[in-house]
Amino acid sequence: MSVASAPRVLVIEDDPDIWRSLELLLQGAGYVPSWAADGLAGLDRFADDRPDLVVLDLGLPKLDGWTVLERLRHLSDVPVLLLTARGLEHEKVRGLLGGADDYLTKPYGNDELVARLRSLLRRRPPPHDDLTVFDDGRVRVDLARGGVEVAGSPVVLTPTEFRLLAALVRHPGQVLTHDQLLELAWRQAPGAGRGRIKFAILGLRRKLSWTDAETSPIESVRGFGYRYVAPLRG
Ligand code: CA
């Protein structure tokens, strides 16, 4: 990847040790990192640099991460990866509702961080509804004709299960809310029978042999919805 096309990643993080390790990691992964050590500096830096992606710590001096996120969302639809503290799981949901694209809990693994960034950058521009075949090596979904294969073997899904899977893989890494899933897979009004989503997800995971909740590519985000997690590789 040439320097000219290398994605620019702005890290808004007040801990200099974390920044230094992120700087090395991001450079090694082919990105051009920049740093702001507080929320106000982060917004200034964002306006100056127009980065391709923002890594945002939530606990920041001068302006906290929530406020930074809110202001970023008024300015831009740049992908934002939140760094949240361990044990504050509810922050995930708040962050996603606030417009973050993804989150990682500290301490995170370097490989996982890079994989998440790649996934966020791949998603730009946003997913096209005219995608005809989704294939990430884990599952192949023929969105035009309706076929699904796992490891080269066809899997038979119900029409609802297929629409559910199609909705999830069209938005890899992005959480779809219960209401969005009802609309996309059932063509139902918001709020109608959310229990059916859980039931259909269970069926889908079973048919795709993704029943282990820890490793299933279809991740449940409590109180919010589900997302298709991009594979950790590359
Ligand atoms: Ca912090």
PDB file of C-alpha atoms and ligand atoms in Angstrom:
ATOM      1  CA  MET A   1       0.000   0.000   0.000  1.00  0.00           C
ATOM      2  CA  SER A   2       1.493   3.340  -0.968  1.00  0.00           C
ATOM      3  CA  VAL A   3       1.805   6.094   1.596  1.00  0.00           C
ATOM      4  CA  ALA A   4      -0.501   8.300  -0.429  1.00  0.00           C
ATOM      5  CA  SER A   5      -3.366   5.829  -0.117  1.00  0.00           C
ATOM      6  CA  ALA A   6      -2.595   4.638   3.416  1.00  0.00           C
ATOM      7  CA  PRO A   7      -5.638   5.213   5.621  1.00  0.00           C
ATOM      8  CA  ARG A   8      -5.195   7.905   8.270  1.00  0.00           C
ATOM      9  CA  VAL A   9      -6.248   6.950  11.760  1.00  0.00           C
ATOM     10  CA  LEU A  10      -6.763   9.538  14.487  1.00  0.00           C
ATOM     11  CA  VAL A  11      -6.302   8.193  18.015  1.00  0.00           C
ATOM     12  CA  ILE A  12      -7.968  10.273  20.749  1.00  0.00           C
ATOM     13  CA  GLU A  13      -6.505   8.816  23.936  1.00  0.00           C
ATOM     14  CA  ASP A  14      -5.045  10.497  26.998  1.00  0.00           C
ATOM     15  CA  ASP A  15      -2.735   7.678  28.048  1.00  0.00           C
ATOM     16  CA  PRO A  16       0.629   8.252  26.294  1.00  0.00           C
ATOM     17  CA  ASP A  17       1.695   4.647  26.800  1.00  0.00           C
ATOM     18  CA  ILE A  18      -1.380   3.385  24.981  1.00  0.00           C
ATOM     19  CA  TRP A  19      -0.788   5.924  22.217  1.00  0.00           C
ATOM     20  CA  ARG A  20       2.825   4.841  21.779  1.00  0.00           C
ATOM     21  CA  SER A  21       1.875   1.194  21.447  1.00  0.00           C
ATOM     22  CA  LEU A  22      -0.979   2.079  19.091  1.00  0.00           C
ATOM     23  CA  GLU A  23       1.309   4.235  16.979  1.00  0.00           C
ATOM     24  CA  LEU A  24       3.688   1.323  16.387  1.00  0.00           C
ATOM     25  CA  LEU A  25       0.854  -1.087  15.812  1.00  0.00           C
ATOM     26  CA  LEU A  26      -0.923   1.163  13.310  1.00  0.00           C
ATOM     27  CA  GLN A  27       2.263   1.998  11.426  1.00  0.00           C
ATOM     28  CA  GLY A  28       3.078  -1.702  11.244  1.00  0.00           C
ATOM     29  CA  ALA A  29      -0.375  -2.358   9.808  1.00  0.00           C
ATOM     30  CA  GLY A  30       0.152   0.234   7.066  1.00  0.00           C
ATOM     31  CA  TYR A  31      -1.839   3.123   8.513  1.00  0.00           C
ATOM     32  CA  VAL A  32      -0.823   6.701   9.162  1.00  0.00           C
ATOM     33  CA  PRO A  33      -1.649   7.405  12.803  1.00  0.00           C
ATOM     34  CA  SER A  34      -2.052  10.764  14.498  1.00  0.00           C
ATOM     35  CA  TRP A  35      -2.730  11.543  18.118  1.00  0.00           C
ATOM     36  CA  ALA A  36      -4.750  13.861  20.310  1.00  0.00           C
ATOM     37  CA  ALA A  37      -4.487  13.569  24.086  1.00  0.00           C
ATOM     38  CA  ASP A  38      -7.810  15.141  25.090  1.00  0.00           C
ATOM     39  CA  GLY A  39     -11.287  15.578  23.704  1.00  0.00           C
ATOM     40  CA  LEU A  40     -10.959  19.182  22.570  1.00  0.00           C
ATOM     41  CA  ALA A  41      -7.624  18.542  20.859  1.00  0.00           C
ATOM     42  CA  GLY A  42      -9.228  15.501  19.248  1.00  0.00           C
ATOM     43  CA  LEU A  43     -11.976  17.560  17.616  1.00  0.00           C
ATOM     44  CA  ASP A  44      -9.429  20.142  16.421  1.00  0.00           C
ATOM     45  CA  ARG A  45      -7.250  17.437  15.022  1.00  0.00           C
ATOM     46  CA  PHE A  46     -10.206  15.829  13.317  1.00  0.00           C
ATOM     47  CA  ALA A  47     -11.131  19.088  11.615  1.00  0.00           C
ATOM     48  CA  ASP A  48      -7.536  19.583  10.435  1.00  0.00           C
ATOM     49  CA  ASP A  49      -6.668  16.042   9.364  1.00  0.00           C
ATOM     50  CA  ARG A  50      -9.994  14.612   8.172  1.00  0.00           C
ATOM     51  CA  PRO A  51      -8.845  11.089   9.076  1.00  0.00           C
ATOM     52  CA  ASP A  52     -10.371   7.953   7.543  1.00  0.00           C
ATOM     53  CA  LEU A  53     -11.061   6.449  10.954  1.00  0.00           C
ATOM     54  CA  VAL A  54     -11.126   7.531  14.610  1.00  0.00           C
ATOM     55  CA  VAL A  55     -10.135   5.428  17.622  1.00  0.00           C
ATOM     56  CA  LEU A  56     -11.812   7.118  20.576  1.00  0.00           C
ATOM     57  CA  ASP A  57     -11.158   6.515  24.252  1.00  0.00           C
ATOM     58  CA  LEU A  58     -14.173   7.306  26.409  1.00  0.00           C
ATOM     59  CA  GLY A  59     -12.389   8.585  29.511  1.00  0.00           C
ATOM     60  CA  LEU A  60     -10.760  11.797  28.294  1.00  0.00           C
ATOM     61  CA  PRO A  61      -9.812  15.123  29.897  1.00  0.00           C
ATOM     62  CA  LYS A  62     -11.380  18.457  28.837  1.00  0.00           C
ATOM     63  CA  LEU A  63     -14.178  16.861  26.832  1.00  0.00           C
ATOM     64  CA  ASP A  64     -15.249  13.287  27.510  1.00  0.00           C
ATOM     65  CA  GLY A  65     -15.486  10.652  24.798  1.00  0.00           C
ATOM     66  CA  TRP A  66     -19.291  10.740  24.735  1.00  0.00           C
ATOM     67  CA  THR A  67     -19.318  14.419  23.900  1.00  0.00           C
ATOM     68  CA  VAL A  68     -16.571  13.944  21.344  1.00  0.00           C
ATOM     69  CA  LEU A  69     -18.590  11.167  19.711  1.00  0.00           C
ATOM     70  CA  GLU A  70     -21.701  13.320  19.594  1.00  0.00           C
ATOM     71  CA  ARG A  71     -19.826  16.200  17.978  1.00  0.00           C
ATOM     72  CA  LEU A  72     -18.049  13.939  15.519  1.00  0.00           C
ATOM     73  CA  ARG A  73     -21.426  12.601  14.433  1.00  0.00           C
ATOM     74  CA  HIS A  74     -22.615  16.111  13.707  1.00  0.00           C
ATOM     75  CA  LEU A  75     -19.555  16.665  11.551  1.00  0.00           C
ATOM     76  CA  SER A  76     -19.066  13.422   9.708  1.00  0.00           C
ATOM     77  CA  ASP A  77     -19.901   9.759   9.260  1.00  0.00           C
ATOM     78  CA  VAL A  78     -16.256   8.761   9.757  1.00  0.00           C
ATOM     79  CA  PRO A  79     -16.022   5.250  11.265  1.00  0.00           C
ATOM     80  CA  VAL A  80     -15.451   5.441  15.025  1.00  0.00           C
ATOM     81  CA  LEU A  81     -14.037   2.603  17.125  1.00  0.00           C
ATOM     82  CA  LEU A  82     -14.650   3.163  20.836  1.00  0.00           C
ATOM     83  CA  LEU A  83     -12.251   1.978  23.505  1.00  0.00           C
ATOM     84  CA  THR A  84     -14.218   1.145  26.620  1.00  0.00           C
ATOM     85  CA  ALA A  85     -13.089   0.147  30.075  1.00  0.00           C
ATOM     86  CA  ARG A  86     -13.456  -3.424  31.207  1.00  0.00           C
ATOM     87  CA  GLY A  87     -16.594  -4.134  33.185  1.00  0.00           C
ATOM     88  CA  LEU A  88     -18.579  -1.299  31.655  1.00  0.00           C
ATOM     89  CA  GLU A  89     -20.465  -3.441  29.192  1.00  0.00           C
ATOM     90  CA  HIS A  90     -23.428  -1.093  29.158  1.00  0.00           C
ATOM     91  CA  GLU A  91     -21.173   1.463  27.508  1.00  0.00           C
ATOM     92  CA  LYS A  92     -21.187  -0.651  24.361  1.00  0.00           C
ATOM     93  CA  VAL A  93     -24.878  -0.132  23.852  1.00  0.00           C
ATOM     94  CA  ARG A  94     -24.692   3.530  24.709  1.00  0.00           C
ATOM     95  CA  GLY A  95     -21.801   3.930  22.278  1.00  0.00           C
ATOM     96  CA  LEU A  96     -23.581   2.158  19.452  1.00  0.00           C
ATOM     97  CA  LEU A  97     -26.731   4.169  20.046  1.00  0.00           C
ATOM     98  CA  GLY A  98     -24.545   7.277  20.032  1.00  0.00           C
ATOM     99  CA  GLY A  99     -23.298   6.454  16.571  1.00  0.00           C
ATOM    100  CA  ALA A 100     -20.066   4.544  17.177  1.00  0.00           C
ATOM    101  CA  ASP A 101     -19.397   1.835  14.598  1.00  0.00           C
ATOM    102  CA  ASP A 102     -17.596  -0.618  16.834  1.00  0.00           C
ATOM    103  CA  TYR A 103     -16.062  -0.958  20.284  1.00  0.00           C
ATOM    104  CA  LEU A 104     -13.237  -2.776  21.995  1.00  0.00           C
ATOM    105  CA  THR A 105     -12.805  -3.349  25.688  1.00  0.00           C
ATOM    106  CA  LYS A 106      -9.416  -2.602  27.256  1.00  0.00           C
ATOM    107  CA  PRO A 107      -7.168  -4.492  27.433  1.00  0.00           C
ATOM    108  CA  TYR A 108      -7.626  -5.536  23.822  1.00  0.00           C
ATOM    109  CA  GLY A 109      -5.462  -7.800  21.682  1.00  0.00           C
ATOM    110  CA  ASN A 110      -3.393  -6.087  18.984  1.00  0.00           C
ATOM    111  CA  ASP A 111      -4.529  -8.503  16.308  1.00  0.00           C
ATOM    112  CA  GLU A 112      -8.123  -7.943  17.196  1.00  0.00           C
ATOM    113  CA  LEU A 113      -7.753  -4.173  17.081  1.00  0.00           C
ATOM    114  CA  VAL A 114      -6.168  -4.290  13.619  1.00  0.00           C
ATOM    115  CA  ALA A 115      -8.832  -6.723  12.391  1.00  0.00           C
ATOM    116  CA  ARG A 116     -11.595  -4.407  13.611  1.00  0.00           C
ATOM    117  CA  LEU A 117      -9.995  -1.389  11.941  1.00  0.00           C
ATOM    118  CA  ARG A 118      -9.634  -3.290   8.661  1.00  0.00           C
ATOM    119  CA  SER A 119     -13.242  -4.305   8.837  1.00  0.00           C
ATOM    120  CA  LEU A 120     -14.382  -0.732   9.484  1.00  0.00           C
ATOM    121  CA  LEU A 121     -12.287   0.622   6.623  1.00  0.00           C
ATOM    122  CA  ARG A 122     -13.509  -2.094   4.265  1.00  0.00           C
ATOM    123  CA  ARG A 123     -17.015  -1.016   4.974  1.00  0.00           C
ATOM    124  CA  ARG A 124     -16.381   2.379   3.448  1.00  0.00           C
ATOM    125  CA  PRO A 125     -18.243   3.345   1.399  1.00  0.00           C
ATOM    126  CA  PRO A 126     -21.244   1.847   3.180  1.00  0.00           C
ATOM    127  CA  PRO A 127     -22.529  -1.540   2.070  1.00  0.00           C
ATOM    128  CA  HIS A 128     -24.356  -1.619  -1.230  1.00  0.00           C
ATOM    129  CA  ASP A 129     -27.731  -3.162  -1.513  1.00  0.00           C
ATOM    130  CA  ASP A 130     -26.714  -4.381  -4.949  1.00  0.00           C
ATOM    131  CA  LEU A 131     -24.141  -6.813  -3.520  1.00  0.00           C
ATOM    132  CA  THR A 132     -24.980 -10.148  -5.156  1.00  0.00           C
ATOM    133  CA  VAL A 133     -22.647 -12.617  -3.417  1.00  0.00           C
ATOM    134  CA  PHE A 134     -21.208 -12.315   0.075  1.00  0.00           C
ATOM    135  CA  ASP A 135     -18.262 -14.622   0.757  1.00  0.00           C
ATOM    136  CA  ASP A 136     -15.779 -14.047   3.580  1.00  0.00           C
ATOM    137  CA  GLY A 137     -14.380 -17.582   3.577  1.00  0.00           C
ATOM    138  CA  ARG A 138     -16.616 -18.553   6.465  1.00  0.00           C
ATOM    139  CA  VAL A 139     -19.972 -18.386   4.775  1.00  0.00           C
ATOM    140  CA  ARG A 140     -21.020 -17.826   1.195  1.00  0.00           C
ATOM    141  CA  VAL A 141     -24.387 -16.173   0.710  1.00  0.00           C
ATOM    142  CA  ASP A 142     -25.784 -15.832  -2.786  1.00  0.00           C
ATOM    143  CA  LEU A 143     -27.935 -12.794  -2.156  1.00  0.00           C
ATOM    144  CA  ALA A 144     -29.393 -12.820  -5.654  1.00  0.00           C
ATOM    145  CA  ARG A 145     -30.375 -16.491  -5.870  1.00  0.00           C
ATOM    146  CA  GLY A 146     -30.793 -17.410  -2.239  1.00  0.00           C
ATOM    147  CA  GLY A 147     -28.142 -20.099  -1.733  1.00  0.00           C
ATOM    148  CA  VAL A 148     -26.015 -20.453   1.398  1.00  0.00           C
ATOM    149  CA  GLU A 149     -22.856 -22.522   1.799  1.00  0.00           C
ATOM    150  CA  VAL A 150     -20.640 -23.169   4.798  1.00  0.00           C
ATOM    151  CA  ALA A 151     -17.258 -24.736   4.029  1.00  0.00           C
ATOM    152  CA  GLY A 152     -18.479 -25.571   0.548  1.00  0.00           C
ATOM    153  CA  SER A 153     -21.576 -27.449   1.716  1.00  0.00           C
ATOM    154  CA  PRO A 154     -25.032 -26.100   0.991  1.00  0.00           C
ATOM    155  CA  VAL A 155     -27.193 -25.202   4.001  1.00  0.00           C
ATOM    156  CA  VAL A 156     -30.965 -25.133   3.727  1.00  0.00           C
ATOM    157  CA  LEU A 157     -32.563 -22.156   5.439  1.00  0.00           C
ATOM    158  CA  THR A 158     -36.143 -21.029   5.759  1.00  0.00           C
ATOM    159  CA  PRO A 159     -36.971 -17.842   3.838  1.00  0.00           C
ATOM    160  CA  THR A 160     -37.005 -15.878   7.094  1.00  0.00           C
ATOM    161  CA  GLU A 161     -33.660 -17.281   8.203  1.00  0.00           C
ATOM    162  CA  PHE A 162     -32.204 -16.395   4.822  1.00  0.00           C
ATOM    163  CA  ARG A 163     -33.453 -12.807   4.990  1.00  0.00           C
ATOM    164  CA  LEU A 164     -32.074 -12.524   8.504  1.00  0.00           C
ATOM    165  CA  LEU A 165     -28.640 -13.794   7.457  1.00  0.00           C
ATOM    166  CA  ALA A 166     -28.674 -11.609   4.357  1.00  0.00           C
ATOM    167  CA  ALA A 167     -29.476  -8.530   6.453  1.00  0.00           C
ATOM    168  CA  LEU A 168     -26.604  -9.301   8.842  1.00  0.00           C
ATOM    169  CA  VAL A 169     -23.940 -10.004   6.203  1.00  0.00           C
ATOM    170  CA  ARG A 170     -24.899  -6.943   4.191  1.00  0.00           C
ATOM    171  CA  HIS A 171     -23.812  -4.907   7.225  1.00  0.00           C
ATOM    172  CA  PRO A 172     -20.741  -6.741   8.536  1.00  0.00           C
ATOM    173  CA  GLY A 173     -19.554  -5.445  11.895  1.00  0.00           C
ATOM    174  CA  GLN A 174     -22.587  -3.237  12.289  1.00  0.00           C
ATOM    175  CA  VAL A 175     -25.188  -3.888  14.956  1.00  0.00           C
ATOM    176  CA  LEU A 176     -28.714  -4.156  13.594  1.00  0.00           C
ATOM    177  CA  THR A 177     -31.395  -3.332  16.113  1.00  0.00           C
ATOM    178  CA  HIS A 178     -34.342  -5.590  16.814  1.00  0.00           C
ATOM    179  CA  ASP A 179     -36.569  -3.199  14.934  1.00  0.00           C
ATOM    180  CA  GLN A 180     -34.263  -3.114  11.928  1.00  0.00           C
ATOM    181  CA  LEU A 181     -34.173  -6.911  11.844  1.00  0.00           C
ATOM    182  CA  LEU A 182     -37.951  -7.131  12.092  1.00  0.00           C
ATOM    183  CA  GLU A 183     -38.245  -4.827   9.150  1.00  0.00           C
ATOM    184  CA  LEU A 184     -35.510  -6.454   7.050  1.00  0.00           C
ATOM    185  CA  ALA A 185     -36.257 -10.113   7.716  1.00  0.00           C
ATOM    186  CA  TRP A 186     -39.951 -10.120   8.552  1.00  0.00           C
ATOM    187  CA  ARG A 187     -41.107  -6.897   6.932  1.00  0.00           C
ATOM    188  CA  GLN A 188     -42.835  -6.189  10.202  1.00  0.00           C
ATOM    189  CA  ALA A 189     -43.503  -2.950  11.973  1.00  0.00           C
ATOM    190  CA  PRO A 190     -41.125  -1.979  14.804  1.00  0.00           C
ATOM    191  CA  GLY A 191     -41.811  -3.657  18.131  1.00  0.00           C
ATOM    192  CA  ALA A 192     -43.796  -6.581  16.686  1.00  0.00           C
ATOM    193  CA  GLY A 193     -42.869  -9.854  18.385  1.00  0.00           C
ATOM    194  CA  ARG A 194     -39.189  -9.530  19.173  1.00  0.00           C
ATOM    195  CA  GLY A 195     -39.130 -13.069  20.586  1.00  0.00           C
ATOM    196  CA  ARG A 196     -39.222 -14.402  17.054  1.00  0.00           C
ATOM    197  CA  ILE A 197     -35.833 -12.815  16.367  1.00  0.00           C
ATOM    198  CA  LYS A 198     -34.150 -14.726  19.157  1.00  0.00           C
ATOM    199  CA  PHE A 199     -35.805 -17.927  17.998  1.00  0.00           C
ATOM    200  CA  ALA A 200     -34.736 -17.420  14.380  1.00  0.00           C
ATOM    201  CA  ILE A 201     -31.160 -16.518  15.395  1.00  0.00           C
ATOM    202  CA  LEU A 202     -30.936 -19.755  17.366  1.00  0.00           C
ATOM    203  CA  GLY A 203     -32.113 -21.710  14.331  1.00  0.00           C
ATOM    204  CA  LEU A 204     -29.720 -19.905  12.046  1.00  0.00           C
ATOM    205  CA  ARG A 205     -26.726 -20.472  14.305  1.00  0.00           C
ATOM    206  CA  ARG A 206     -27.604 -24.149  14.594  1.00  0.00           C
ATOM    207  CA  LYS A 207     -27.913 -24.667  10.841  1.00  0.00           C
ATOM    208  CA  LEU A 208     -24.657 -22.841  10.178  1.00  0.00           C
ATOM    209  CA  SER A 209     -22.888 -24.773  12.982  1.00  0.00           C
ATOM    210  CA  TRP A 210     -22.227 -21.525  14.830  1.00  0.00           C
ATOM    211  CA  THR A 211     -23.818 -22.539  18.105  1.00  0.00           C
ATOM    212  CA  ASP A 212     -20.966 -21.541  20.422  1.00  0.00           C
ATOM    213  CA  ALA A 213     -22.053 -18.104  21.647  1.00  0.00           C
ATOM    214  CA  GLU A 214     -18.436 -17.081  22.300  1.00  0.00           C
ATOM    215  CA  THR A 215     -17.203 -17.745  18.780  1.00  0.00           C
ATOM    216  CA  SER A 216     -20.363 -17.443  16.709  1.00  0.00           C
ATOM    217  CA  PRO A 217     -19.997 -14.856  13.926  1.00  0.00           C
ATOM    218  CA  ILE A 218     -23.539 -13.819  14.779  1.00  0.00           C
ATOM    219  CA  GLU A 219     -23.068 -11.853  17.969  1.00  0.00           C
ATOM    220  CA  SER A 220     -25.814 -10.839  20.335  1.00  0.00           C
ATOM    221  CA  VAL A 221     -25.586  -7.314  21.740  1.00  0.00           C
ATOM    222  CA  ARG A 222     -27.787  -7.373  24.790  1.00  0.00           C
ATOM    223  CA  GLY A 223     -30.596  -4.861  24.783  1.00  0.00           C
ATOM    224  CA  PHE A 224     -29.787  -3.719  21.270  1.00  0.00           C
ATOM    225  CA  GLY A 225     -29.735  -6.381  18.567  1.00  0.00           C
ATOM    226  CA  TYR A 226     -27.311  -8.549  16.625  1.00  0.00           C
ATOM    227  CA  ARG A 227     -24.370  -8.177  14.358  1.00  0.00           C
ATOM    228  CA  TYR A 228     -22.315 -10.245  11.982  1.00  0.00           C
ATOM    229  CA  VAL A 229     -18.731 -10.114  13.264  1.00  0.00           C
ATOM    230  CA  ALA A 230     -16.036  -9.878  10.611  1.00  0.00           C
ATOM    231  CA  PRO A 231     -13.501 -12.742  10.724  1.00  0.00           C
ATOM    232  CA  LEU A 232     -10.303 -12.107  12.686  1.00  0.00           C
ATOM    233  CA  ARG A 233      -7.706 -12.558  10.056  1.00  0.00           C
ATOM    234  CA  GLY A 234      -5.500 -10.772   7.540  1.00  0.00           C
TER     235      GLY A 234
HETATM  236 CA    CA B   1      -8.549   7.512  29.219  1.00  0.00          CA
END
